[in-house]
Amino acid sequence: MDEQQEREQRGLIIAAKAKLQKTDDGRWFVPSQSRRGGDHYYTVKPDPVKPFCSCPDFTARQRTCKHLYAVEIVIKREYTDDGETQTYTETVTVKKTYKQEWSAYNRAQVNEKDRFLSLLNELCKGIEEMPQTFGRPRLLLADMIFASTFKVYSTVSGRRFMSDLRDAQSKGFLMRTPHYTSIYRYLENPTLTPFLKQLIEISSLPLQAIESSFAVDSSGFSTCRFAQWVKAKYGDQKMMERHEWIKVHLMCGVKTNIVTSIEVTDSNVADCPQFEGLVKTTGRNFVMNEVSADKAYLSSDNMQVVADHHAMPYIAFKANSTTSKNHSAIWQRMFHFYSFNQQRFMECYHKRSNVETTFSMIKSKFGDRLRSKTRTAQINEALCKVLAHNLCCVIQSIYELGVEPTFWTEPETSN
Ligand SMILES: [Zn+2]
């Protein structure tokens, strides 16, 4: 666990144990953990654009501290359970449920690998094999996808992975045990790409009844070990231009972080036009109530596509955004909502931070670097990471929410 993840963990504990108080102007008071007995509070402003905490850690680093994490968690908990909840000032005393969640979390962790393999196997069973088009002996798409996704999930070196693969074959998950070097070759196969995208979609279906609020964002994955996305995006323009990235655009459910639709592009592709496809794909499988996104996605068309799905678009306006007769009806409606119900708007908009959490979950667990050398293989590798993430989310939901996953039974709503 790196230092930032430790802060997030401590934030979780504060959110569970401490009383956080909210003022009418959007500030929060979070009790100091170190000054025992006293009643010392830090002032926290969870402003998405300019977050603030008065603690020494934030003052020194200007990055999210445990108090900001704690406030974010409390906001998520209060406003994601029920979109209509209006109890802004309610304080939090959830020591008991926190303990239960913790043990469910532990059980999910302990059983994750076994569950992962059988769920991945279930998913791959549904793949329709193509007529033979490549090589002898014939390779099954299901085997290729199983092995590649398992490889990405395991994150161990090739040689150590061989024993994992033999293990998987002995359990009947693979027709034959491929050599680990062939897995890199599998990923170069463009046939895999649409199947991986489909499996990501299918793997989200067990959470249909749970997710109704969604968030959209993009993030880069490095194809070179020396480049970090955040550094390049905010600092070094040359790094961005050298095409060392591929960009993952995704939509996720804000409760479980499950990815419900995905697009992978070159890094120079703009975010805004990806929005529509992501919304439509998710809309095929989920009933959406809300979709949040940052100002990079701001456009009338994007608001409209959300409204077409009978959901509310919480897309951040820009500082110079206005409304006039030239704007579409949906723009005017949302701008008025934003202007006159700013607090409510921001509460819904705030759920957007969950999509950042989704990316950080994927990157911290499976790495933010892609090992593959060709563009096709890089895209497939990134898709494998997201598929592995989704299966972990489903496993978490089995233990925490009692979800019983079935992937390939047609939902009643579709045809
Ligand atoms: Zn702080």
Tab-separated table of N, CA and C in Angstrom, residues 289-399:
chain	number	residue	atom	x	y	z
A	289	ASN	N	-30.274	6.975	-13.434
A	289	ASN	CA	-30.926	8.156	-12.852
A	289	ASN	C	-30.070	9.401	-12.998
A	290	GLU	N	-28.760	9.211	-12.880
A	290	GLU	CA	-27.846	10.355	-12.922
A	290	GLU	C	-26.567	9.968	-13.648
A	291	VAL	N	-26.018	10.944	-14.367
A	291	VAL	CA	-24.690	10.760	-14.942
A	291	VAL	C	-23.871	12.010	-14.629
A	292	SER	N	-22.712	11.847	-14.021
A	292	SER	CA	-21.878	13.015	-13.732
A	292	SER	C	-20.575	12.947	-14.515
A	293	ALA	N	-20.079	14.131	-14.865
A	293	ALA	CA	-18.828	14.219	-15.628
A	293	ALA	C	-18.253	15.610	-15.438
A	294	ASP	N	-16.935	15.739	-15.625
A	294	ASP	CA	-16.334	17.057	-15.424
A	294	ASP	C	-16.508	17.927	-16.666
A	295	LYS	N	-15.966	19.143	-16.600
A	295	LYS	CA	-16.296	20.130	-17.618
A	295	LYS	C	-15.742	19.812	-19.005
A	296	ALA	N	-14.814	18.852	-19.076
A	296	ALA	CA	-14.315	18.428	-20.390
A	296	ALA	C	-15.443	17.842	-21.240
A	297	TYR	N	-16.516	17.406	-20.592
A	297	TYR	CA	-17.622	16.765	-21.309
A	297	TYR	C	-18.796	17.710	-21.526
A	298	LEU	N	-18.608	18.977	-21.177
A	298	LEU	CA	-19.728	19.913	-21.225
A	298	LEU	C	-20.166	20.192	-22.664
A	299	SER	N	-21.387	19.797	-22.997
A	299	SER	CA	-21.990	20.177	-24.275
A	299	SER	C	-23.480	19.859	-24.208
A	300	SER	N	-24.256	20.598	-25.003
A	300	SER	CA	-25.705	20.351	-25.046
A	300	SER	C	-26.002	18.935	-25.504
A	301	ASP	N	-25.254	18.475	-26.505
A	301	ASP	CA	-25.493	17.123	-27.022
A	301	ASP	C	-25.295	16.069	-25.941
A	302	ASN	N	-24.244	16.255	-25.141
A	302	ASN	CA	-23.992	15.277	-24.084
A	302	ASN	C	-25.093	15.304	-23.027
A	303	MET	N	-25.563	16.514	-22.676
A	303	MET	CA	-26.673	16.589	-21.719
A	303	MET	C	-27.910	15.907	-22.300
A	304	GLN	N	-28.120	16.151	-23.604
A	304	GLN	CA	-29.325	15.622	-24.235
A	304	GLN	C	-29.324	14.092	-24.258
A	305	VAL	N	-28.160	13.500	-24.531
A	305	VAL	CA	-28.155	12.039	-24.627
A	305	VAL	C	-28.465	11.411	-23.261
A	306	VAL	N	-28.054	12.079	-22.184
A	306	VAL	CA	-28.408	11.594	-20.840
A	306	VAL	C	-29.908	11.767	-20.604
A	307	ALA	N	-30.420	12.952	-20.969
A	307	ALA	CA	-31.853	13.226	-20.795
A	307	ALA	C	-32.703	12.250	-21.614
A	308	ASP	N	-32.202	11.875	-22.792
A	308	ASP	CA	-32.916	10.893	-23.624
A	308	ASP	C	-33.074	9.553	-22.916
A	309	HIS	N	-32.193	9.298	-21.974
A	309	HIS	CA	-32.298	8.067	-21.176
A	309	HIS	C	-33.040	8.322	-19.857
A	310	HIS	N	-33.756	9.425	-19.770
A	310	HIS	CA	-34.544	9.778	-18.584
A	310	HIS	C	-33.674	9.901	-17.341
A	311	ALA	N	-32.455	10.394	-17.528
A	311	ALA	CA	-31.552	10.582	-16.398
A	311	ALA	C	-31.122	12.054	-16.346
A	312	MET	N	-30.581	12.458	-15.188
A	312	MET	CA	-30.125	13.836	-15.008
A	312	MET	C	-28.637	13.953	-15.328
A	313	PRO	N	-28.272	14.895	-16.198
A	313	PRO	CA	-26.845	15.075	-16.504
A	313	PRO	C	-26.191	16.095	-15.568
A	314	TYR	N	-25.336	15.642	-14.677
A	314	TYR	CA	-24.595	16.563	-13.823
A	314	TYR	C	-23.201	16.749	-14.403
A	315	ILE	N	-23.132	17.612	-15.403
A	315	ILE	CA	-21.851	17.898	-16.041
A	315	ILE	C	-21.437	19.302	-15.598
A	316	ALA	N	-20.200	19.435	-15.136
A	316	ALA	CA	-19.765	20.710	-14.569
A	316	ALA	C	-19.785	21.820	-15.626
A	317	PHE	N	-20.322	22.969	-15.245
A	317	PHE	CA	-20.246	24.145	-16.118
A	317	PHE	C	-18.875	24.783	-15.967
A	318	LYS	N	-18.519	25.607	-16.966
A	318	LYS	CA	-17.257	26.322	-16.878
A	318	LYS	C	-17.497	27.687	-16.239
A	319	ALA	N	-16.404	28.301	-15.787
A	319	ALA	CA	-16.524	29.591	-15.100
A	319	ALA	C	-17.212	30.622	-15.989
A	320	ASN	N	-17.005	30.521	-17.308
A	320	ASN	CA	-17.602	31.502	-18.210
A	320	ASN	C	-18.902	31.002	-18.840
A	321	SER	N	-19.439	29.891	-18.341
A	321	SER	CA	-20.703	29.386	-18.897
A	321	SER	C	-21.836	30.352	-18.579
A	322	THR	N	-22.711	30.564	-19.558
A	322	THR	CA	-23.871	31.422	-19.351
A	322	THR	C	-25.070	30.723	-19.957
A	323	THR	N	-26.188	31.383	-19.885
A	323	THR	CA	-27.342	30.866	-20.590
A	323	THR	C	-27.998	31.998	-21.366
A	324	SER	N	-28.417	31.681	-22.560
A	324	SER	CA	-29.118	32.654	-23.386
A	324	SER	C	-30.078	31.892	-24.280
A	325	LYS	N	-30.809	32.629	-25.102
A	325	LYS	CA	-31.786	31.967	-25.974
A	325	LYS	C	-31.103	31.029	-26.963
A	326	ASN	N	-29.834	31.288	-27.221
A	326	ASN	CA	-29.129	30.441	-28.183
A	326	ASN	C	-28.855	29.039	-27.654
A	327	HIS	N	-28.909	28.891	-26.340
A	327	HIS	CA	-28.638	27.577	-25.781
A	327	HIS	C	-29.852	26.667	-25.886
A	328	SER	N	-29.578	25.371	-25.934
A	328	SER	CA	-30.660	24.390	-26.036
A	328	SER	C	-31.480	24.387	-24.743
A	329	ALA	N	-32.661	23.787	-24.833
A	329	ALA	CA	-33.553	23.740	-23.666
A	329	ALA	C	-32.897	22.999	-22.508
A	330	ILE	N	-32.245	21.887	-22.820
A	330	ILE	CA	-31.639	21.089	-21.738
A	330	ILE	C	-30.505	21.869	-21.076
A	331	TRP	N	-29.723	22.607	-21.853
A	331	TRP	CA	-28.653	23.450	-21.294
A	331	TRP	C	-29.263	24.469	-20.332
A	332	GLN	N	-30.307	25.142	-20.793
A	332	GLN	CA	-30.930	26.177	-19.951
A	332	GLN	C	-31.466	25.572	-18.666
A	333	ARG	N	-32.117	24.418	-18.794
A	333	ARG	CA	-32.693	23.774	-17.623
A	333	ARG	C	-31.595	23.421	-16.616
A	334	MET	N	-30.505	22.815	-17.086
A	334	MET	CA	-29.438	22.410	-16.179
A	334	MET	C	-28.690	23.623	-15.623
A	335	PHE	N	-28.559	24.676	-16.440
A	335	PHE	CA	-27.866	25.863	-15.948
A	335	PHE	C	-28.666	26.536	-14.830
A	336	HIS	N	-29.990	26.559	-14.983
A	336	HIS	CA	-30.835	27.108	-13.917
A	336	HIS	C	-30.745	26.273	-12.652
A	337	PHE	N	-30.794	24.970	-12.848
A	337	PHE	CA	-30.654	24.059	-11.707
A	337	PHE	C	-29.340	24.358	-10.985
A	338	TYR	N	-28.274	24.463	-11.767
A	338	TYR	CA	-26.942	24.727	-11.215
A	338	TYR	C	-26.920	26.069	-10.474
A	339	SER	N	-27.541	27.096	-11.080
A	339	SER	CA	-27.491	28.438	-10.495
A	339	SER	C	-28.302	28.546	-9.207
A	340	PHE	N	-29.446	27.872	-9.171
A	340	PHE	CA	-30.360	28.091	-8.053
A	340	PHE	C	-30.357	26.976	-7.017
A	341	ASN	N	-29.792	25.822	-7.366
A	341	ASN	CA	-29.695	24.713	-6.405
A	341	ASN	C	-28.263	24.219	-6.371
A	342	GLN	N	-27.349	25.176	-6.185
A	342	GLN	CA	-25.955	24.820	-6.371
A	342	GLN	C	-25.505	23.683	-5.448
A	343	GLN	N	-25.996	23.740	-4.219
A	343	GLN	CA	-25.572	22.719	-3.267
A	343	GLN	C	-26.025	21.333	-3.710
A	344	ARG	N	-27.289	21.245	-4.104
A	344	ARG	CA	-27.829	19.959	-4.562
A	344	ARG	C	-27.103	19.488	-5.834
A	345	PHE	N	-26.857	20.425	-6.720
A	345	PHE	CA	-26.130	20.090	-7.952
A	345	PHE	C	-24.751	19.523	-7.615
A	346	MET	N	-24.066	20.205	-6.691
A	346	MET	CA	-22.709	19.770	-6.358
A	346	MET	C	-22.695	18.407	-5.658
A	347	GLU	N	-23.741	18.147	-4.868
A	347	GLU	CA	-23.800	16.842	-4.215
A	347	GLU	C	-23.889	15.726	-5.246
A	348	CYS	N	-24.691	15.944	-6.262
A	348	CYS	CA	-24.812	14.927	-7.320
A	348	CYS	C	-23.536	14.887	-8.145
A	349	TYR	N	-23.026	16.070	-8.440
A	349	TYR	CA	-21.800	16.143	-9.238
A	349	TYR	C	-20.645	15.445	-8.524
A	350	HIS	N	-20.662	15.553	-7.205
A	350	HIS	CA	-19.571	14.996	-6.405
A	350	HIS	C	-19.389	13.502	-6.582
A	351	LYS	N	-20.444	12.817	-6.953
A	351	LYS	CA	-20.326	11.362	-7.157
A	351	LYS	C	-19.320	11.052	-8.255
A	352	ARG	N	-19.036	12.069	-9.069
A	352	ARG	CA	-18.066	11.915	-10.140
A	352	ARG	C	-16.716	11.424	-9.616
A	353	SER	N	-16.381	11.812	-8.387
A	353	SER	CA	-15.060	11.421	-7.871
A	353	SER	C	-14.898	9.901	-7.844
A	354	ASN	N	-16.021	9.168	-7.874
A	354	ASN	CA	-15.925	7.701	-7.884
A	354	ASN	C	-15.262	7.153	-9.133
A	355	VAL	N	-15.358	7.890	-10.226
A	355	VAL	CA	-14.722	7.385	-11.442
A	355	VAL	C	-13.201	7.528	-11.320
A	356	GLU	N	-12.762	8.550	-10.585
A	356	GLU	CA	-11.317	8.663	-10.313
A	356	GLU	C	-10.861	7.517	-9.419
A	357	THR	N	-11.715	7.191	-8.448
A	357	THR	CA	-11.401	6.043	-7.593
A	357	THR	C	-11.284	4.773	-8.435
A	358	THR	N	-12.192	4.629	-9.403
A	358	THR	CA	-12.147	3.445	-10.272
A	358	THR	C	-10.798	3.339	-10.974
A	359	PHE	N	-10.357	4.461	-11.560
A	359	PHE	CA	-9.052	4.432	-12.232
A	359	PHE	C	-7.934	4.121	-11.245
A	360	SER	N	-8.013	4.689	-10.044
A	360	SER	CA	-6.913	4.450	-9.115
A	360	SER	C	-6.943	3.008	-8.602
A	361	MET	N	-8.136	2.410	-8.506
A	361	MET	CA	-8.220	0.983	-8.149
A	361	MET	C	-7.542	0.126	-9.226
A	362	ILE	N	-7.874	0.417	-10.495
A	362	ILE	CA	-7.327	-0.369	-11.604
A	362	ILE	C	-5.809	-0.231	-11.645
A	363	LYS	N	-5.338	1.022	-11.518
A	363	LYS	CA	-3.904	1.261	-11.659
A	363	LYS	C	-3.118	0.736	-10.461
A	364	SER	N	-3.670	0.858	-9.249
A	364	SER	CA	-2.894	0.404	-8.098
A	364	SER	C	-2.873	-1.120	-8.042
A	365	LYS	N	-3.914	-1.752	-8.548
A	365	LYS	CA	-3.942	-3.220	-8.473
A	365	LYS	C	-3.217	-3.881	-9.653
A	366	PHE	N	-3.406	-3.320	-10.832
A	366	PHE	CA	-2.857	-3.990	-12.022
A	366	PHE	C	-1.781	-3.174	-12.747
A	367	GLY	N	-1.404	-2.033	-12.175
A	367	GLY	CA	-0.329	-1.231	-12.753
A	367	GLY	C	-0.834	-0.253	-13.798
A	368	ASP	N	-0.165	0.901	-13.915
A	368	ASP	CA	-0.607	1.878	-14.910
A	368	ASP	C	0.271	1.832	-16.161
A	369	ARG	N	1.120	0.819	-16.228
A	369	ARG	CA	1.986	0.684	-17.379
A	369	ARG	C	1.535	-0.520	-18.203
A	370	LEU	N	1.652	-0.399	-19.517
A	370	LEU	CA	1.329	-1.514	-20.400
A	370	LEU	C	2.629	-2.118	-20.901
A	371	ARG	N	2.739	-3.443	-20.817
A	371	ARG	CA	3.977	-4.105	-21.227
A	371	ARG	C	4.022	-4.364	-22.726
A	372	SER	N	2.865	-4.439	-23.352
A	372	SER	CA	2.809	-4.823	-24.763
A	372	SER	C	3.468	-3.781	-25.645
A	373	LYS	N	3.977	-4.260	-26.790
A	373	LYS	CA	4.742	-3.371	-27.661
A	373	LYS	C	3.904	-2.795	-28.809
A	374	THR	N	2.931	-3.544	-29.313
A	374	THR	CA	2.141	-3.024	-30.436
A	374	THR	C	0.882	-2.330	-29.910
A	375	ARG	N	0.337	-1.445	-30.724
A	375	ARG	CA	-0.841	-0.689	-30.308
A	375	ARG	C	-2.033	-1.607	-30.009
A	376	THR	N	-2.272	-2.577	-30.906
A	376	THR	CA	-3.388	-3.512	-30.689
A	376	THR	C	-3.231	-4.251	-29.362
A	377	ALA	N	-2.013	-4.728	-29.101
A	377	ALA	CA	-1.779	-5.476	-27.866
A	377	ALA	C	-1.940	-4.576	-26.641
A	378	GLN	N	-1.527	-3.304	-26.783
A	378	GLN	CA	-1.679	-2.365	-25.661
A	378	GLN	C	-3.152	-2.137	-25.342
A	379	ILE	N	-3.951	-1.986	-26.398
A	379	ILE	CA	-5.390	-1.788	-26.197
A	379	ILE	C	-5.991	-3.021	-25.508
A	380	ASN	N	-5.643	-4.208	-26.003
A	380	ASN	CA	-6.174	-5.435	-25.399
A	380	ASN	C	-5.706	-5.599	-23.958
A	381	GLU	N	-4.454	-5.249	-23.708
A	381	GLU	CA	-3.932	-5.364	-22.343
A	381	GLU	C	-4.698	-4.446	-21.393
A	382	ALA	N	-4.957	-3.211	-21.845
A	382	ALA	CA	-5.720	-2.271	-21.013
A	382	ALA	C	-7.129	-2.811	-20.765
A	383	LEU	N	-7.733	-3.391	-21.794
A	383	LEU	CA	-9.078	-3.958	-21.628
A	383	LEU	C	-9.060	-5.121	-20.629
A	384	CYS	N	-7.992	-5.928	-20.665
A	384	CYS	CA	-7.865	-7.033	-19.698
A	384	CYS	C	-7.810	-6.501	-18.265
A	385	LYS	N	-7.106	-5.384	-18.068
A	385	LYS	CA	-7.034	-4.794	-16.725
A	385	LYS	C	-8.424	-4.403	-16.241
A	386	VAL	N	-9.187	-3.801	-17.144
A	386	VAL	CA	-10.521	-3.343	-16.751
A	386	VAL	C	-11.447	-4.539	-16.507
A	387	LEU	N	-11.318	-5.567	-17.329
A	387	LEU	CA	-12.129	-6.777	-17.113
A	387	LEU	C	-11.787	-7.417	-15.765
A	388	ALA	N	-10.489	-7.487	-15.466
A	388	ALA	CA	-10.065	-8.051	-14.171
A	388	ALA	C	-10.629	-7.212	-13.023
A	389	HIS	N	-10.583	-5.884	-13.186
A	389	HIS	CA	-11.151	-4.985	-12.170
A	389	HIS	C	-12.636	-5.274	-11.958
A	390	ASN	N	-13.359	-5.428	-13.078
A	390	ASN	CA	-14.802	-5.664	-12.963
A	390	ASN	C	-15.104	-6.945	-12.195
A	391	LEU	N	-14.346	-7.989	-12.480
A	391	LEU	CA	-14.584	-9.244	-11.765
A	391	LEU	C	-14.313	-9.068	-10.272
A	392	CYS	N	-13.281	-8.289	-9.932
A	392	CYS	CA	-13.016	-8.021	-8.509
A	392	CYS	C	-14.176	-7.249	-7.878
A	393	CYS	N	-14.771	-6.312	-8.620
A	393	CYS	CA	-15.934	-5.570	-8.105
A	393	CYS	C	-17.114	-6.509	-7.874
A	394	VAL	N	-17.309	-7.441	-8.811
A	394	VAL	CA	-18.411	-8.399	-8.661
A	394	VAL	C	-18.174	-9.269	-7.423
A	395	ILE	N	-16.922	-9.701	-7.238
A	395	ILE	CA	-16.592	-10.536	-6.065
A	395	ILE	C	-16.867	-9.765	-4.772
A	396	GLN	N	-16.440	-8.503	-4.752
A	396	GLN	CA	-16.709	-7.654	-3.589
A	396	GLN	C	-18.215	-7.593	-3.309
A	397	SER	N	-18.992	-7.477	-4.366
A	397	SER	CA	-20.446	-7.351	-4.203
A	397	SER	C	-21.092	-8.664	-3.767
A	398	ILE	N	-20.470	-9.785	-4.112
A	398	ILE	CA	-20.984	-11.078	-3.647
A	398	ILE	C	-20.945	-11.087	-2.118
A	399	TYR	N	-19.820	-10.594	-1.562
A	399	TYR	CA	-19.645	-10.664	-0.114
A	399	TYR	C	-20.320	-9.509	0.623
